[in-house]
Structure formats: structure tokens, C-alpha cells
XYZ file of C-alpha atoms in Angstrom:
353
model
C 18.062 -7.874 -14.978
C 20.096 -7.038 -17.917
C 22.209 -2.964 -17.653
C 22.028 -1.302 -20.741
C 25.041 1.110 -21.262
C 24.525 4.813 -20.389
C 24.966 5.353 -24.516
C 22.646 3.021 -25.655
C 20.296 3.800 -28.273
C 16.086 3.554 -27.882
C 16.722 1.030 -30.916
C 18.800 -0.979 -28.810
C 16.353 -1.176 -25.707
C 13.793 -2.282 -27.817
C 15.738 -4.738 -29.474
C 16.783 -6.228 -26.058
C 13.012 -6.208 -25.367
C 11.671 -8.297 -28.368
C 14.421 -10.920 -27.257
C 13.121 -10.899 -24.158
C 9.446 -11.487 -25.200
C 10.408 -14.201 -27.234
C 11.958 -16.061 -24.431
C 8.242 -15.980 -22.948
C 9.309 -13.176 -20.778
C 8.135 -10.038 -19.259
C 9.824 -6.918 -19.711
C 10.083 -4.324 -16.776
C 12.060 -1.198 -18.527
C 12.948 1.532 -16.124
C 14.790 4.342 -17.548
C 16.863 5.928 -15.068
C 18.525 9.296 -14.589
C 22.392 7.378 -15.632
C 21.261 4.075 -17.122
C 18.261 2.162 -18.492
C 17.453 -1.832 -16.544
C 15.484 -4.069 -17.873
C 14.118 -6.363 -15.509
C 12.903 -9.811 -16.709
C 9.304 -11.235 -15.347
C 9.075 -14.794 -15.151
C 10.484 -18.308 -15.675
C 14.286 -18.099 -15.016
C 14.461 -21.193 -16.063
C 14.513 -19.542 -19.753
C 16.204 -16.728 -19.262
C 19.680 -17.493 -21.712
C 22.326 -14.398 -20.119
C 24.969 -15.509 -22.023
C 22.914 -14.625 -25.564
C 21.649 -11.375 -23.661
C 25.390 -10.091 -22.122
C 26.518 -9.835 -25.699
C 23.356 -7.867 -27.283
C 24.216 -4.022 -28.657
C 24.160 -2.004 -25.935
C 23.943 -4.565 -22.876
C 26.076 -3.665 -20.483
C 25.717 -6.810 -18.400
C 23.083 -9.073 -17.481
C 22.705 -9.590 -13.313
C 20.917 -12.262 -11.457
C 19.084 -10.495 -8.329
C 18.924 -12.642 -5.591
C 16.113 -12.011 -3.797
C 12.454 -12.823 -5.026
C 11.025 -9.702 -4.315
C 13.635 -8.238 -7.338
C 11.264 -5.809 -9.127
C 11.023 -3.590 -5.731
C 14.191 -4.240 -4.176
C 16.620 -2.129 -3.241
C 19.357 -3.708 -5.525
C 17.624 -3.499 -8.220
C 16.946 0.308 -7.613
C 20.538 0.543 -7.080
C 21.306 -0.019 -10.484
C 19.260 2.840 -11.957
C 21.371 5.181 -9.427
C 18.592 5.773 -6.612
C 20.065 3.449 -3.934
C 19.033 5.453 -1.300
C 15.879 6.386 -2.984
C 12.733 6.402 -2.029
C 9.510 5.643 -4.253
C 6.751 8.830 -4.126
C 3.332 7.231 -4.729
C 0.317 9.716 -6.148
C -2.590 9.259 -4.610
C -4.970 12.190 -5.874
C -2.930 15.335 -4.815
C -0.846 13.729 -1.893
C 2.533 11.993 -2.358
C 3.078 9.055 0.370
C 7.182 8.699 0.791
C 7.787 12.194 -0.049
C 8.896 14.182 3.040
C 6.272 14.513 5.249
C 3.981 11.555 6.664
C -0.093 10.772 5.211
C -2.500 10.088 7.283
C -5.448 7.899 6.389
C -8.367 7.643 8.380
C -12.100 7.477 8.313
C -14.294 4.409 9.098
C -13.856 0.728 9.090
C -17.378 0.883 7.370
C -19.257 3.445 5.105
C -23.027 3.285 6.832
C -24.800 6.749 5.378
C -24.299 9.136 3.427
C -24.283 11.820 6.510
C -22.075 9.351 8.728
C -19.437 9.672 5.987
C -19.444 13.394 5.096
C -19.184 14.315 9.123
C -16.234 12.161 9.332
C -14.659 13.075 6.388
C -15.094 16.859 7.516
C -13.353 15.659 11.019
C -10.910 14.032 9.420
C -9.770 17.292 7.669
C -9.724 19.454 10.481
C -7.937 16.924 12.046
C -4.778 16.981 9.194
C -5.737 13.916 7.765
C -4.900 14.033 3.945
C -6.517 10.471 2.662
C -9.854 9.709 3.480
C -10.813 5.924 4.072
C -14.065 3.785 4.380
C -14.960 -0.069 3.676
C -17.514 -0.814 1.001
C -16.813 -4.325 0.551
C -15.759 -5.898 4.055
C -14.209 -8.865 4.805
C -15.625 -10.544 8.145
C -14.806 -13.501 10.148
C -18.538 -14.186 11.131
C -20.886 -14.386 8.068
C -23.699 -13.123 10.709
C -21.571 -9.819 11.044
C -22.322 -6.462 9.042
C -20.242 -7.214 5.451
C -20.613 -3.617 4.441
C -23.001 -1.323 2.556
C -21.514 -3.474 -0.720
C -22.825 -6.834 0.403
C -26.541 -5.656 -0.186
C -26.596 -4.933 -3.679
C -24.508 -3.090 -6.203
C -27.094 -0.585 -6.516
C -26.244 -0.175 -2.938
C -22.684 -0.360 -3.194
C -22.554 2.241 -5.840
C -24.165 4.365 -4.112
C -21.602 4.019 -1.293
C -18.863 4.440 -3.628
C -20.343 7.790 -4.799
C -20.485 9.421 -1.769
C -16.901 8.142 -0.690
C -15.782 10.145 -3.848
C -18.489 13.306 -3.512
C -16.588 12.898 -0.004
C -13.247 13.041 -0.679
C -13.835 16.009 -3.689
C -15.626 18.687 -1.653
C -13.427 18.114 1.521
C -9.955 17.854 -0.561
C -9.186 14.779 0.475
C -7.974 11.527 -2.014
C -9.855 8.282 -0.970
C -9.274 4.976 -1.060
C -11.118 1.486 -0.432
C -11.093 -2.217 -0.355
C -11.618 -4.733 -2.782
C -12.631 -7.590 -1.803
C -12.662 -10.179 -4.774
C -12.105 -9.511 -8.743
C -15.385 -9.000 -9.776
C -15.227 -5.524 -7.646
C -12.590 -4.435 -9.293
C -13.752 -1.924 -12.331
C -16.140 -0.932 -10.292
C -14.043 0.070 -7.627
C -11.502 1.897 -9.635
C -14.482 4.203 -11.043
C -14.711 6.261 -7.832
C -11.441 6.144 -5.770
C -7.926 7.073 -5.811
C -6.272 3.903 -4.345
C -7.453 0.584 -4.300
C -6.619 -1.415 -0.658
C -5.605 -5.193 -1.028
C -7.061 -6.185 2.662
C -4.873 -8.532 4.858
C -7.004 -11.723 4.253
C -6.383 -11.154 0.309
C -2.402 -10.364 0.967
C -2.081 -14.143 -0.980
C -4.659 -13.661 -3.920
C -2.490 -13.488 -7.009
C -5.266 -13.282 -8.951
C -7.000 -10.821 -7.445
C -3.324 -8.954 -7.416
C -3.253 -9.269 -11.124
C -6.407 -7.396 -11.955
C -6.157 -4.488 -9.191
C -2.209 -3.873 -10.830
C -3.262 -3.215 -14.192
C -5.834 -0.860 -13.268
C -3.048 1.535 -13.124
C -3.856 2.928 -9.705
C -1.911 2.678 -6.468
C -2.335 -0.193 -4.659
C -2.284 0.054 -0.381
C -1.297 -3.467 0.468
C -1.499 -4.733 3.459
C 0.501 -7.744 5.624
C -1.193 -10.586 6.096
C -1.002 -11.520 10.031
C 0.694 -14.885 9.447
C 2.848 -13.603 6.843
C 6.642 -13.284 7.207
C 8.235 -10.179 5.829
C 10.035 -12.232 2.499
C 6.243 -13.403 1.878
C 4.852 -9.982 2.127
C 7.296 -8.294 -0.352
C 7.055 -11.039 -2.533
C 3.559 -11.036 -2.961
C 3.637 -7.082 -3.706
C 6.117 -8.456 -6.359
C 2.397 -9.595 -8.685
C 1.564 -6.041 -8.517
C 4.927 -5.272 -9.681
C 5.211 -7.650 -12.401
C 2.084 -6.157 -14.360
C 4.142 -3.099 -14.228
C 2.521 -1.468 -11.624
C 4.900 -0.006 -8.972
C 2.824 2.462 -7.087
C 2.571 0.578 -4.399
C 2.330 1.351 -0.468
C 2.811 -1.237 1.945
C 0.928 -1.396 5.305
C 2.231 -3.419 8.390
C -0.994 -4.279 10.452
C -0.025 -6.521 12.964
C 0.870 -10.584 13.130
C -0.813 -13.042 15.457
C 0.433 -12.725 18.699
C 1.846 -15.578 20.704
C 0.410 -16.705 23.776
C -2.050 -14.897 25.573
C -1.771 -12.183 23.881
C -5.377 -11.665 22.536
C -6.239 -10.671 25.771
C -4.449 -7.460 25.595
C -4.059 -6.594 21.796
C -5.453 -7.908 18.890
C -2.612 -8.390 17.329
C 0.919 -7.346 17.827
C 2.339 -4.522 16.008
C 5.697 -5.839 14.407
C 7.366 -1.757 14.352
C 10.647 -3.972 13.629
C 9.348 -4.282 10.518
C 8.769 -0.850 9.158
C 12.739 -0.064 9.134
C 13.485 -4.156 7.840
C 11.289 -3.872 5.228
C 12.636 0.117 4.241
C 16.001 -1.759 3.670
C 14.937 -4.521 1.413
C 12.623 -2.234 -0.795
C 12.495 1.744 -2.217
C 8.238 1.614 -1.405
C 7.328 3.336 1.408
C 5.614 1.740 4.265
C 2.613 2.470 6.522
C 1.434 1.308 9.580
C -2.063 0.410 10.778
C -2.327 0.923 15.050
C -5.912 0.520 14.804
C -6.287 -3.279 13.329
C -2.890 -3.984 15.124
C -3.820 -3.344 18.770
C -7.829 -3.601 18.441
C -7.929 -1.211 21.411
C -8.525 3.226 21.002
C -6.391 3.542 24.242
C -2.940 2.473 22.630
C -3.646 4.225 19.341
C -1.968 7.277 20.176
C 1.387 5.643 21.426
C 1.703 3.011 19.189
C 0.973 5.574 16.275
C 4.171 7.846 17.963
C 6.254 4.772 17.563
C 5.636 3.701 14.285
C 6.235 7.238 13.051
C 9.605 6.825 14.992
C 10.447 3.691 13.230
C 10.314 5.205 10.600
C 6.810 4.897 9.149
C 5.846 6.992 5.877
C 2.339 7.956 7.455
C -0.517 6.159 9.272
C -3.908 4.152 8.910
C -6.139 4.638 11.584
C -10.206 3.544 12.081
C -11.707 7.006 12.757
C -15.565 7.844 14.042
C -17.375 10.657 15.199
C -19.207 7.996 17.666
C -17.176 4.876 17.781
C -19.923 3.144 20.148
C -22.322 3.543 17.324
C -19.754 2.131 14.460
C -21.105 -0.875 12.863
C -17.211 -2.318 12.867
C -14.654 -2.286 15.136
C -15.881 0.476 17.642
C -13.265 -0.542 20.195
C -10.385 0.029 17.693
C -12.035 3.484 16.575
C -11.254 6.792 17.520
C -12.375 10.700 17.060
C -11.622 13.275 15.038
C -10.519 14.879 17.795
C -8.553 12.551 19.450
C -7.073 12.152 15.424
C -5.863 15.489 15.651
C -3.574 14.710 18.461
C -2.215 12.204 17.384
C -1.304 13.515 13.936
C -0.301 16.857 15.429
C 2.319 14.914 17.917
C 3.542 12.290 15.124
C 4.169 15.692 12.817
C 6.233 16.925 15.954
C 8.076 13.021 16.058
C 8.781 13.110 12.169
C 10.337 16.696 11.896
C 12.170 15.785 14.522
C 13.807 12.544 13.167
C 14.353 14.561 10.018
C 16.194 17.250 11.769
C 17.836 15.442 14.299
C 19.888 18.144 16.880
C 17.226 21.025 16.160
């Protein structure tokens, strides 16, 4: 990254800018409330700091270490925001700010009426983001793929009512994309667009959702360590798109374990990752344990860890979903859990009271 001194001129930024470009770089310039950083995107191999460090108005130029550098924490400490966390718009609600989001809905959009009932739910409940797959990724090709896999006629029509949805109950949505050619689509009709676990390591697809301009929920692959998973959300970064919210899910677990979660929820994670990056982080009990009975506790825990909010599969009939049933609960049984993860979070913010 190369410091630019608190008194340097706009001229100056955008001289250090062209000489970046012609170096075949990217330029990331964030201007911050002390100083201005320019963070360079690409080969290092070409990147000449000794011509840089003696530019007008460089103040230094700085290797960052790690290869997540766009959304690290260093390289947030040199704007002044060390302890800083990033706020993320998504519609009206800020994830990071100071009170958690909660996401929920259904794995799957299947009518028009499903959706609207749970969406209404979901509200009562204190839900702020409402959630439901168009597109969905499946390990059987026998299984339901979503309303999205039958047409795009189809699929826009899902899309439609997922935003009619989310306008007349005041509540932002968000979705999956599954592949690149969903993309622009996509982006018509939500708030957020969700990079799905199995797609954690498609840089292309990474590439087009980023310059959409729209927050991106991205989600940890199961396999993937937490250096992988940050440096992946580094694409997204890199087209100079840092509204991004990350979303532990779950890893494989070792052993037996299928036979009492579906995966194991790595809470260790939420805090690790909160140290090594300003985005805030969510947590996903439902694809994690693969079981309604432990979404309550495990979604009490992750708020303790330190979560910025929750994404949880949500049904008014989760024996009737099309997906994931046994990972699904009510709006009802929603409402309790938000209500005692609100009581959790104040009380980690106000420790003593």
C-alpha cells in the first residue's frame, strides 16, 4: 500500500494513481478521516516501492503481509479505524453497526403465498432481512433445484415476489446466485446478492457479483480454512467492492460426526476472523447443524462469540418445505430465538449491567 501524507493534494493522489496503472496495477484509494492509502491490486512482482516512496506526497510505501490485505485489519489501521468496524447497507438495515440482523426465510421460494406468509412471520418475529433460494445448488440432480431451474420466466417471477415481499413487509432481501449468467438478473430485484458455500472458490463468478455494486453475503466453504476464506472475499474486494458480510456455516466434521450434525459449527471462528478483518461476520446454525432442535442454542452462542447477526432457514410448515425441512424452523420459534440473542448481545455490550 503506499501512505499519502495527511497534506497531500487531490493532484498528488491522482498522480500516484496513473503510476500505479501504468505498472499494470489496480488502484484501491480509501480516503480516510487522517490520511488517504492507496492499496495496489495485483502482480507484486511489478510493484517498484522505491520509485513510489519518493512520489509528491507519498508518505511511505508498506508491504502488507497477509493476502487477504484489502480487508485486513492492518490495512484499516492505516486509515485510523483500527478498531473499526465496516457497516454494510443492505436496503435500510446496517449489518456491523450496533445491534445484530437477522436473516431468515426459506431455503426455497415455492409460491407466491408460501413466501408472503413467511415473510409476514418473519417480521413479527424481529427479523430485519428477508431470505429465499431462487437458484439452488443441490448435491442430487434428482432433488428440487429451485423455482429458477424451470425457466427464467419462472425464475423472474420468483424474484418479483421476493422483492413485492420484502417492500410491503419492510424488510431488505437477499438471494443466491448460482453461476454468472444469473447475475444481472439477480441484482434487478434484491438488496444483497449471496455467494453460496459451493461457489466460495469461483473467482469468476466473484468478479461479476463485485462490480454490481451491491453487498455481497459470502459464505465459508466447508473445507475451507479461515486464510482461504478471507482471501477469496479479497476478489470481491479487488473490483472495489467492500460491502461485504461474511457467513461461517459450518466445516466437515471429523469422524462420525454426520450422525449428529451436519456439519460442525466452527464459533472459534467468528472472533479469529473479527481480528484479521474490519467486515463483520455472520453465522448460519441452520446449514451448520442440519437439525431445528440445536438452532436455538447454537444461535445463543454464536451471538456470544461475537457474531454481527444470524442466518437461519425459516418455515411456517417445515415438514412441507421442499429443502431442508429438518434444518427449518417457525416464525415462532424465530422469535425466541432472536428475542434471547437481543438479550445475549446487549448484554456483551454492556457488560456489569
Amino acid at each position: 500500500m503506499i501512505i499519502m501524507k495527511t497534506e497531500a493534494t487531490d493532484k498528488e493522489i491522482a498522480d500516484v494513481v496513473k503510476e500505479v496503472r501504468k505498472c499494470g496495477l489496480k488502484a484501491d484509494v480509501s480516503r480516510g478521516e487522517f490520511r488517504t492509502v492507496i492499496g495496489l491490486v495485483g502482480d507484486e512482482g511489478k510493484i517498484p516501492f522505491s520509485h513510489f516512496a519518493v512520489l509528491p506526497g507519498v508518505k511511505e510505501a508498506v508491504m502488507v503481509e497477509t493476502p487477504y490485505k484489502l480487508i485486513s485489519r492492518e490495512y484499516n489501521r492505516y486509515m485510523g479505524e483500527e478498531n473499526e468496524r465496516r457497516t454494510v447497507r443492505v436496503g435500510s438495515v446496517d449489518i456491523g453497526g450496533d445491534k445484530p440482523v437477522y436473516i431468515a426465510g426459506p431455503c426455497a421460494v415455492e409460491s407466491k403465498k408460501q413466501l408472503f406468509r413467511i415473510a409476514e412471520g418473519i417480521k413479527k418475529a424481529g427479523a430485519q432481512v428477508l431470505r429465499g433460494g431462487i437458484f439452488k445448488p443441490r448435491s442430487s440432480v434428482h432433488s428440487f433445484q429451485g423455482l429458477g431451474a424451470i425457466g427464467l420466466e419462472q425464475a423472474e417471477a420468483a424474484l418479483s415476489w421476493l422483492r413485492e415481499a420484502g417492500d410491503r413487509f419492510e424488510l431488505a432481501v437477499v438471494t443466491e446466485v448460482r453461476g454468472e449468467t444469473q447475475v444481472d438478473l439477480v441484482a434487478q430485484y434484491v438488496d444483497m446478492l449471496q455467494i453460496g458455500t459451493r461457489n466460495m472458490y469461483d473467482q469468476d463468478l466473484l468478479t461479476t457479483v463485485a462490480i454490481k455494486n451491491k453487498p455481497v453475503l459470502f459464505k465459508r466453504h466447508f473445507g475451507a480454512g479461515i486464510e482461504e476464506f478471507l482471501s477469496f472475499a479479497e476478489y470481491i474486494a479487488a473490483e472495489g467492492n467492500k460491502d461485504i458480510v461474511l457467513c461461517e456455516r459450518g466445516i466437515l466434521p471429523l469422524g462420525k460426526g454426520r450422525n449428529y450434525t451436519r456439519y460442525t459449527l466452527d464459533l472459534a471462528a467468528i472472533p479469529a476472523i473479527q481480528k484479521e478483518t474490519y467486515l463483520p461476520v455472520l453465522a448460519d446454525p441452520s446449514h451448520a447443524t442440519g437439525r431445528r432442535d440445536l438452532i436455538f442454542n447454537m444461535s445463543c452462542a454464536a451471538i456470544a462469540a461475537g457474531a454481527s447477526g444470524l442466518m437461519i432457514e425459516t418455515h411456517f410448515d417445515p415438514k412441507a418445505s421442499f429443502v431442508d425441512g429438518q434444518q427449518t424452523i417457525t416464525p415462532e420459534e424465530l422469535k425466541e430465538v432472536i428475542d434471547a440473542c437481543n438479550q445475549i448481545y446487549r448484554l456483551i455490550a454492556s457488560p456489569g449491567k
